[in-house]
Short mmCIF file of N, CA, C and O in Angstrom, two decimals:
data_model
loop_
_atom_site.label_atom_id
_atom_site.label_comp_id
_atom_site.label_asym_id
_atom_site.label_seq_id
_atom_site.Cartn_x
_atom_site.Cartn_y
_atom_site.Cartn_z
N MET A 1 -10.95 -10.08 6.57
CA MET A 1 -9.83 -10.20 5.66
C MET A 1 -9.14 -8.85 5.57
O MET A 1 -9.79 -7.81 5.55
N PHE A 2 -7.81 -8.89 5.55
CA PHE A 2 -7.01 -7.67 5.50
C PHE A 2 -6.02 -7.73 4.35
O PHE A 2 -5.64 -8.81 3.89
N GLY A 3 -5.60 -6.55 3.89
CA GLY A 3 -4.56 -6.44 2.89
C GLY A 3 -3.29 -5.93 3.55
O GLY A 3 -3.34 -5.06 4.41
N GLY A 4 -2.17 -6.50 3.14
CA GLY A 4 -0.88 -6.06 3.64
C GLY A 4 0.03 -5.70 2.49
O GLY A 4 0.02 -6.38 1.45
N ILE A 5 0.80 -4.64 2.65
CA ILE A 5 1.69 -4.18 1.58
C ILE A 5 3.04 -3.80 2.17
O ILE A 5 3.13 -3.03 3.13
N GLU A 6 4.09 -4.33 1.56
CA GLU A 6 5.45 -3.86 1.81
C GLU A 6 5.83 -3.11 0.55
O GLU A 6 6.08 -3.69 -0.50
N ALA A 7 5.75 -1.79 0.64
CA ALA A 7 6.00 -0.92 -0.51
C ALA A 7 7.47 -0.55 -0.54
O ALA A 7 7.91 0.37 0.16
N GLY A 8 8.23 -1.27 -1.33
CA GLY A 8 9.67 -1.05 -1.40
C GLY A 8 10.08 -0.23 -2.60
O GLY A 8 9.30 -0.03 -3.54
N GLY A 9 11.29 0.21 -2.59
CA GLY A 9 11.83 1.02 -3.68
C GLY A 9 12.02 0.26 -4.98
O GLY A 9 12.10 0.86 -6.04
N THR A 10 12.08 -1.07 -4.92
CA THR A 10 12.22 -1.87 -6.14
C THR A 10 11.00 -2.73 -6.44
O THR A 10 10.78 -3.10 -7.58
N LYS A 11 10.23 -3.07 -5.38
CA LYS A 11 9.05 -3.91 -5.58
C LYS A 11 8.05 -3.69 -4.46
O LYS A 11 8.42 -3.26 -3.36
N TRP A 12 6.79 -3.97 -4.77
CA TRP A 12 5.73 -3.95 -3.75
C TRP A 12 5.26 -5.38 -3.57
O TRP A 12 4.91 -6.06 -4.55
N LEU A 13 5.28 -5.86 -2.33
CA LEU A 13 4.78 -7.18 -2.01
C LEU A 13 3.41 -7.01 -1.35
O LEU A 13 3.29 -6.29 -0.36
N CYS A 14 2.42 -7.67 -1.91
CA CYS A 14 1.03 -7.51 -1.47
C CYS A 14 0.46 -8.87 -1.07
O CYS A 14 0.67 -9.86 -1.77
N VAL A 15 -0.28 -8.88 0.04
CA VAL A 15 -0.93 -10.10 0.49
C VAL A 15 -2.35 -9.79 0.94
O VAL A 15 -2.66 -8.67 1.35
N VAL A 16 -3.20 -10.83 0.84
CA VAL A 16 -4.55 -10.78 1.37
C VAL A 16 -4.69 -11.99 2.27
O VAL A 16 -4.30 -13.09 1.89
N GLY A 17 -5.24 -11.78 3.45
CA GLY A 17 -5.40 -12.92 4.33
C GLY A 17 -6.23 -12.63 5.55
O GLY A 17 -6.68 -11.51 5.78
N ARG A 18 -6.42 -13.69 6.31
CA ARG A 18 -7.11 -13.64 7.59
C ARG A 18 -6.16 -14.25 8.62
O ARG A 18 -5.74 -15.39 8.47
N GLY A 19 -5.84 -13.51 9.66
CA GLY A 19 -4.90 -14.02 10.66
C GLY A 19 -3.59 -14.40 10.01
O GLY A 19 -3.01 -13.64 9.25
N ALA A 20 -3.14 -15.62 10.30
CA ALA A 20 -1.88 -16.10 9.72
C ALA A 20 -2.08 -16.76 8.35
O ALA A 20 -1.10 -17.16 7.72
N ASP A 21 -3.32 -16.87 7.88
CA ASP A 21 -3.60 -17.50 6.59
C ASP A 21 -3.51 -16.50 5.45
O ASP A 21 -4.32 -15.57 5.36
N VAL A 22 -2.53 -16.68 4.59
CA VAL A 22 -2.38 -15.84 3.40
C VAL A 22 -3.15 -16.51 2.27
O VAL A 22 -2.89 -17.65 1.91
N HIS A 23 -4.14 -15.80 1.72
CA HIS A 23 -4.97 -16.34 0.65
C HIS A 23 -4.44 -16.04 -0.74
O HIS A 23 -4.69 -16.80 -1.67
N ALA A 24 -3.74 -14.92 -0.89
CA ALA A 24 -3.20 -14.55 -2.21
C ALA A 24 -2.08 -13.55 -2.01
O ALA A 24 -2.06 -12.81 -1.02
N GLU A 25 -1.15 -13.55 -2.94
CA GLU A 25 -0.07 -12.58 -2.89
C GLU A 25 0.32 -12.14 -4.30
O GLU A 25 0.04 -12.84 -5.27
N LEU A 26 0.94 -10.99 -4.36
CA LEU A 26 1.36 -10.41 -5.64
C LEU A 26 2.64 -9.63 -5.42
O LEU A 26 2.80 -8.94 -4.41
N ARG A 27 3.52 -9.70 -6.39
CA ARG A 27 4.75 -8.89 -6.40
C ARG A 27 4.66 -7.96 -7.61
O ARG A 27 4.47 -8.43 -8.74
N VAL A 28 4.81 -6.67 -7.37
CA VAL A 28 4.71 -5.66 -8.43
C VAL A 28 6.00 -4.84 -8.44
O VAL A 28 6.39 -4.32 -7.39
N PRO A 29 6.66 -4.70 -9.58
CA PRO A 29 7.85 -3.83 -9.63
C PRO A 29 7.46 -2.38 -9.32
O PRO A 29 6.39 -1.92 -9.71
N THR A 30 8.34 -1.67 -8.62
CA THR A 30 8.12 -0.26 -8.35
C THR A 30 8.58 0.51 -9.59
O THR A 30 9.78 0.64 -9.83
N THR A 31 7.61 0.96 -10.37
CA THR A 31 7.91 1.75 -11.57
C THR A 31 7.45 3.18 -11.31
O THR A 31 8.00 3.84 -10.44
N THR A 32 6.43 3.64 -12.01
CA THR A 32 5.87 4.96 -11.73
C THR A 32 4.80 4.83 -10.66
O THR A 32 4.22 3.75 -10.49
N PRO A 33 4.50 5.93 -9.95
CA PRO A 33 3.42 5.84 -8.97
C PRO A 33 2.09 5.39 -9.57
O PRO A 33 1.42 4.52 -9.01
N ALA A 34 1.72 5.93 -10.72
CA ALA A 34 0.44 5.56 -11.32
C ALA A 34 0.39 4.08 -11.70
O ALA A 34 -0.57 3.38 -11.36
N ALA A 35 1.42 3.59 -12.36
CA ALA A 35 1.42 2.18 -12.79
C ALA A 35 1.47 1.24 -11.60
O ALA A 35 0.74 0.23 -11.56
N THR A 36 2.30 1.55 -10.62
CA THR A 36 2.43 0.67 -9.45
C THR A 36 1.15 0.66 -8.64
O THR A 36 0.62 -0.41 -8.31
N LEU A 37 0.63 1.85 -8.30
CA LEU A 37 -0.59 1.91 -7.51
C LEU A 37 -1.78 1.29 -8.25
O LEU A 37 -2.59 0.60 -7.63
N ASP A 38 -1.88 1.52 -9.55
CA ASP A 38 -2.97 0.91 -10.32
C ASP A 38 -2.93 -0.61 -10.25
O ASP A 38 -3.95 -1.26 -10.04
N ALA A 39 -1.76 -1.20 -10.41
CA ALA A 39 -1.62 -2.66 -10.37
C ALA A 39 -1.97 -3.20 -8.99
O ALA A 39 -2.65 -4.22 -8.86
N VAL A 40 -1.52 -2.52 -7.95
CA VAL A 40 -1.77 -2.98 -6.58
C VAL A 40 -3.25 -2.83 -6.23
O VAL A 40 -3.87 -3.76 -5.69
N VAL A 41 -3.84 -1.69 -6.53
CA VAL A 41 -5.27 -1.49 -6.25
C VAL A 41 -6.11 -2.50 -7.04
O VAL A 41 -7.06 -3.08 -6.50
N ARG A 42 -5.76 -2.76 -8.28
CA ARG A 42 -6.48 -3.74 -9.10
C ARG A 42 -6.42 -5.14 -8.45
O ARG A 42 -7.43 -5.84 -8.36
N PHE A 43 -5.23 -5.54 -7.98
CA PHE A 43 -5.09 -6.83 -7.30
C PHE A 43 -6.05 -6.92 -6.11
O PHE A 43 -6.76 -7.92 -5.96
N PHE A 44 -6.08 -5.90 -5.28
CA PHE A 44 -6.94 -5.95 -4.11
C PHE A 44 -8.43 -5.91 -4.48
O PHE A 44 -9.24 -6.58 -3.83
N HIS A 45 -8.79 -5.18 -5.52
CA HIS A 45 -10.19 -5.22 -5.99
C HIS A 45 -10.55 -6.62 -6.47
O HIS A 45 -11.65 -7.12 -6.18
N GLU A 46 -9.66 -7.25 -7.20
CA GLU A 46 -9.91 -8.62 -7.68
C GLU A 46 -10.06 -9.59 -6.50
O GLU A 46 -10.95 -10.45 -6.50
N GLN A 47 -9.21 -9.44 -5.51
CA GLN A 47 -9.29 -10.31 -4.34
C GLN A 47 -10.58 -10.08 -3.57
O GLN A 47 -11.21 -11.02 -3.08
N GLN A 48 -10.95 -8.84 -3.44
CA GLN A 48 -12.20 -8.50 -2.75
C GLN A 48 -13.40 -9.08 -3.48
O GLN A 48 -14.31 -9.63 -2.85
N ALA A 49 -13.40 -9.01 -4.79
CA ALA A 49 -14.50 -9.57 -5.58
C ALA A 49 -14.57 -11.09 -5.43
O ALA A 49 -15.66 -11.67 -5.37
N ALA A 50 -13.42 -11.74 -5.33
CA ALA A 50 -13.38 -13.20 -5.24
C ALA A 50 -13.57 -13.72 -3.82
O ALA A 50 -14.13 -14.81 -3.63
N ARG A 51 -13.14 -12.95 -2.82
CA ARG A 51 -13.07 -13.48 -1.45
C ARG A 51 -13.93 -12.76 -0.43
O ARG A 51 -14.07 -13.22 0.69
N GLY A 52 -14.45 -11.61 -0.78
CA GLY A 52 -15.23 -10.83 0.17
C GLY A 52 -14.52 -9.55 0.55
O GLY A 52 -13.39 -9.29 0.13
N PRO A 53 -15.17 -8.74 1.38
CA PRO A 53 -14.66 -7.41 1.70
C PRO A 53 -13.31 -7.42 2.43
O PRO A 53 -13.05 -8.29 3.25
N ILE A 54 -12.51 -6.43 2.11
CA ILE A 54 -11.27 -6.19 2.82
C ILE A 54 -11.59 -5.17 3.92
O ILE A 54 -12.13 -4.10 3.64
N ALA A 55 -11.27 -5.52 5.16
CA ALA A 55 -11.62 -4.68 6.30
C ALA A 55 -10.64 -3.53 6.52
O ALA A 55 -10.99 -2.54 7.16
N GLY A 56 -9.43 -3.65 6.01
CA GLY A 56 -8.44 -2.60 6.19
C GLY A 56 -7.10 -3.03 5.61
O GLY A 56 -6.94 -4.18 5.17
N PHE A 57 -6.17 -2.09 5.62
CA PHE A 57 -4.85 -2.32 5.05
C PHE A 57 -3.77 -1.94 6.06
O PHE A 57 -3.93 -0.98 6.81
N GLY A 58 -2.67 -2.64 6.00
CA GLY A 58 -1.46 -2.27 6.69
C GLY A 58 -0.39 -2.06 5.63
O GLY A 58 -0.16 -2.95 4.81
N ILE A 59 0.23 -0.88 5.63
CA ILE A 59 1.23 -0.55 4.61
C ILE A 59 2.51 -0.11 5.28
O ILE A 59 2.51 0.81 6.11
N GLY A 60 3.60 -0.76 4.92
CA GLY A 60 4.93 -0.32 5.31
C GLY A 60 5.62 0.16 4.05
O GLY A 60 5.76 -0.58 3.09
N SER A 61 6.03 1.42 4.03
CA SER A 61 6.51 2.04 2.79
C SER A 61 7.94 2.54 2.88
O SER A 61 8.38 3.01 3.94
N PHE A 62 8.63 2.48 1.71
CA PHE A 62 9.91 3.18 1.60
C PHE A 62 9.64 4.66 1.78
O PHE A 62 8.50 5.12 1.68
N GLY A 63 10.66 5.41 2.03
CA GLY A 63 10.41 6.80 2.32
C GLY A 63 11.54 7.69 1.86
O GLY A 63 12.29 7.32 0.97
N PRO A 64 11.58 8.80 2.54
CA PRO A 64 10.88 9.12 3.77
C PRO A 64 9.38 9.33 3.55
O PRO A 64 8.94 9.64 2.45
N VAL A 65 8.61 9.12 4.62
CA VAL A 65 7.15 9.26 4.56
C VAL A 65 6.68 10.18 5.67
O VAL A 65 7.36 10.38 6.67
N ASP A 66 5.49 10.73 5.49
CA ASP A 66 4.86 11.58 6.51
C ASP A 66 3.97 10.69 7.36
O ASP A 66 2.95 10.18 6.89
N LEU A 67 4.35 10.50 8.63
CA LEU A 67 3.63 9.62 9.54
C LEU A 67 2.75 10.36 10.54
O LEU A 67 2.16 9.75 11.42
N HIS A 68 2.64 11.66 10.40
CA HIS A 68 1.89 12.47 11.36
C HIS A 68 0.43 12.61 10.93
O HIS A 68 0.13 13.33 9.96
N PRO A 69 -0.50 11.93 11.63
CA PRO A 69 -1.91 11.92 11.21
C PRO A 69 -2.53 13.31 11.08
O PRO A 69 -3.45 13.49 10.27
N GLU A 70 -2.04 14.29 11.83
CA GLU A 70 -2.61 15.64 11.75
C GLU A 70 -2.06 16.43 10.56
O GLU A 70 -2.57 17.50 10.22
N SER A 71 -1.06 15.91 9.90
CA SER A 71 -0.46 16.59 8.76
C SER A 71 -1.33 16.45 7.51
O SER A 71 -1.89 15.39 7.26
N PRO A 72 -1.43 17.50 6.71
CA PRO A 72 -2.18 17.38 5.46
C PRO A 72 -1.54 16.41 4.46
O PRO A 72 -2.19 15.96 3.53
N ARG A 73 -0.27 16.09 4.68
CA ARG A 73 0.44 15.15 3.78
C ARG A 73 0.60 13.77 4.40
O ARG A 73 1.38 12.96 3.92
N PHE A 74 -0.17 13.50 5.49
CA PHE A 74 -0.08 12.20 6.14
C PHE A 74 -0.29 11.09 5.11
O PHE A 74 -1.18 11.15 4.28
N GLY A 75 0.55 10.07 5.19
CA GLY A 75 0.42 8.92 4.31
C GLY A 75 1.09 9.08 2.97
O GLY A 75 0.94 8.24 2.08
N SER A 76 1.85 10.16 2.82
CA SER A 76 2.54 10.42 1.55
C SER A 76 4.02 10.12 1.66
O SER A 76 4.62 10.24 2.74
N ILE A 77 4.59 9.74 0.54
CA ILE A 77 6.04 9.66 0.43
C ILE A 77 6.52 11.08 0.21
O ILE A 77 5.96 11.82 -0.59
N THR A 78 7.55 11.49 0.95
CA THR A 78 7.97 12.89 0.89
C THR A 78 9.16 13.08 -0.04
O THR A 78 9.07 12.77 -1.22
N ALA A 79 10.28 13.55 0.46
CA ALA A 79 11.43 13.92 -0.37
C ALA A 79 12.31 12.72 -0.71
O ALA A 79 13.48 12.70 -0.40
N THR A 80 11.75 11.74 -1.35
CA THR A 80 12.51 10.54 -1.69
C THR A 80 13.40 10.76 -2.92
O THR A 80 13.04 11.55 -3.81
N PRO A 81 14.53 10.08 -2.99
CA PRO A 81 15.33 10.15 -4.20
C PRO A 81 14.76 9.28 -5.33
O PRO A 81 15.23 9.36 -6.46
N LYS A 82 13.74 8.48 -5.05
CA LYS A 82 13.13 7.61 -6.07
C LYS A 82 12.40 8.50 -7.08
O LYS A 82 11.42 9.18 -6.73
N PRO A 83 12.87 8.54 -8.34
CA PRO A 83 12.28 9.45 -9.33
C PRO A 83 10.77 9.30 -9.48
O PRO A 83 10.25 8.20 -9.63
N GLY A 84 10.09 10.45 -9.39
CA GLY A 84 8.65 10.51 -9.61
C GLY A 84 7.79 10.22 -8.39
O GLY A 84 6.58 10.42 -8.43
N TRP A 85 8.37 9.76 -7.29
CA TRP A 85 7.58 9.33 -6.14
C TRP A 85 7.40 10.40 -5.07
O TRP A 85 6.53 10.26 -4.20
N ALA A 86 8.17 11.46 -5.09
CA ALA A 86 8.02 12.51 -4.08
C ALA A 86 6.61 13.09 -4.15
O ALA A 86 6.12 13.43 -5.21
N GLY A 87 5.95 13.14 -2.99
CA GLY A 87 4.59 13.68 -2.91
C GLY A 87 3.49 12.67 -3.20
O GLY A 87 2.32 13.01 -3.17
N THR A 88 3.83 11.41 -3.44
CA THR A 88 2.81 10.40 -3.75
C THR A 88 2.00 10.09 -2.49
O THR A 88 2.54 9.71 -1.46
N ASP A 89 0.68 10.23 -2.62
CA ASP A 89 -0.26 9.99 -1.51
C ASP A 89 -0.66 8.52 -1.49
O ASP A 89 -1.65 8.12 -2.11
N VAL A 90 0.11 7.71 -0.79
CA VAL A 90 -0.14 6.27 -0.75
C VAL A 90 -1.42 5.96 0.02
O VAL A 90 -2.30 5.24 -0.48
N VAL A 91 -1.57 6.50 1.21
CA VAL A 91 -2.76 6.22 2.01
C VAL A 91 -4.02 6.69 1.29
O VAL A 91 -5.03 5.97 1.24
N GLY A 92 -3.97 7.87 0.71
CA GLY A 92 -5.14 8.39 -0.01
C GLY A 92 -5.58 7.49 -1.14
O GLY A 92 -6.78 7.32 -1.38
N ALA A 93 -4.63 6.89 -1.84
CA ALA A 93 -4.98 5.99 -2.95
C ALA A 93 -5.82 4.82 -2.45
O ALA A 93 -6.78 4.40 -3.11
N PHE A 94 -5.51 4.31 -1.26
CA PHE A 94 -6.25 3.17 -0.73
C PHE A 94 -7.55 3.57 -0.05
O PHE A 94 -8.55 2.86 -0.16
N THR A 95 -7.57 4.71 0.64
CA THR A 95 -8.82 5.12 1.26
C THR A 95 -9.84 5.52 0.19
O THR A 95 -11.03 5.25 0.35
N ARG A 96 -9.39 6.11 -0.90
CA ARG A 96 -10.33 6.44 -1.99
C ARG A 96 -10.83 5.19 -2.70
O ARG A 96 -12.00 5.09 -3.06
N ALA A 97 -9.97 4.22 -2.89
CA ALA A 97 -10.34 3.01 -3.64
C ALA A 97 -11.18 2.04 -2.81
O ALA A 97 -11.99 1.29 -3.37
N PHE A 98 -11.02 2.05 -1.48
CA PHE A 98 -11.67 1.02 -0.66
C PHE A 98 -12.48 1.57 0.51
O PHE A 98 -13.28 0.84 1.08
N ASP A 99 -12.27 2.81 0.92
CA ASP A 99 -13.02 3.41 2.03
C ASP A 99 -12.96 2.54 3.28
O ASP A 99 -13.99 2.23 3.89
N VAL A 100 -11.74 2.11 3.64
CA VAL A 100 -11.51 1.33 4.86
C VAL A 100 -10.30 1.92 5.59
O VAL A 100 -9.53 2.68 4.99
N PRO A 101 -10.11 1.58 6.85
CA PRO A 101 -8.94 2.09 7.57
C PRO A 101 -7.62 1.60 6.96
O PRO A 101 -7.54 0.48 6.45
N VAL A 102 -6.63 2.49 7.02
CA VAL A 102 -5.29 2.16 6.50
C VAL A 102 -4.27 2.52 7.56
O VAL A 102 -4.17 3.68 7.97
N ALA A 103 -3.52 1.52 8.02
CA ALA A 103 -2.39 1.76 8.92
C ALA A 103 -1.17 1.98 8.04
O ALA A 103 -0.96 1.26 7.07
N PHE A 104 -0.36 2.97 8.39
CA PHE A 104 0.76 3.36 7.54
C PHE A 104 1.99 3.62 8.39
O PHE A 104 1.93 4.31 9.40
N ASP A 105 3.11 3.04 7.97
CA ASP A 105 4.36 3.23 8.70
C ASP A 105 5.51 3.06 7.71
O ASP A 105 5.30 2.74 6.54
N THR A 106 6.73 3.24 8.19
CA THR A 106 7.89 3.02 7.34
C THR A 106 8.08 1.52 7.13
O THR A 106 7.62 0.70 7.94
N ASP A 107 8.75 1.17 6.07
CA ASP A 107 9.03 -0.26 5.83
C ASP A 107 9.92 -0.83 6.92
O ASP A 107 9.78 -1.99 7.31
N VAL A 108 10.82 -0.01 7.45
CA VAL A 108 11.72 -0.46 8.52
C VAL A 108 10.91 -0.76 9.78
O VAL A 108 11.08 -1.80 10.42
N ASN A 109 10.01 0.14 10.18
CA ASN A 109 9.18 -0.10 11.37
C ASN A 109 8.25 -1.28 11.16
O ASN A 109 8.02 -2.07 12.08
N ALA A 110 7.69 -1.41 9.98
CA ALA A 110 6.79 -2.54 9.70
C ALA A 110 7.52 -3.87 9.84
O ALA A 110 6.97 -4.84 10.38
N ALA A 111 8.75 -3.93 9.39
CA ALA A 111 9.53 -5.15 9.50
C ALA A 111 9.86 -5.47 10.96
O ALA A 111 9.88 -6.64 11.36
N ALA A 112 10.07 -4.42 11.74
CA ALA A 112 10.39 -4.63 13.16
C ALA A 112 9.17 -5.13 13.90
O ALA A 112 9.22 -5.93 14.79
#
C-alpha cells in the first residue's frame, strides 16, 4: 500500500491505495505548514492503523522545491510566495513520521 499526495497551494489531495485501487482519500486546505502537515500525517497514520503498513509515499508539491537529493534542503519548499511555507521540509515530515521511502517532485512534473 502506498500514499500519494498532490500538495497544492490551496489544497492537499491525499490517497492511499494499492495499484489502481484507491482505498481512501482526503482533501485538506493548505493553511499553515504545521496544521496542514499534521492533518495529512494523521490521515495516513489512521489509514495505516486500519489497513496495514504504508510502503512509501509519492509527493508532488507546489514550489519552488529543492529536488536535489544531495542538497541539505532536499524535499523542502524553497522561496515560495505562499506565506509561511518557505523552508518547509515536506519530505522530512514524512520520513520522520513513517520511516519509509518518499519520492518527491514538483506538482507539475507529478501531473505529467
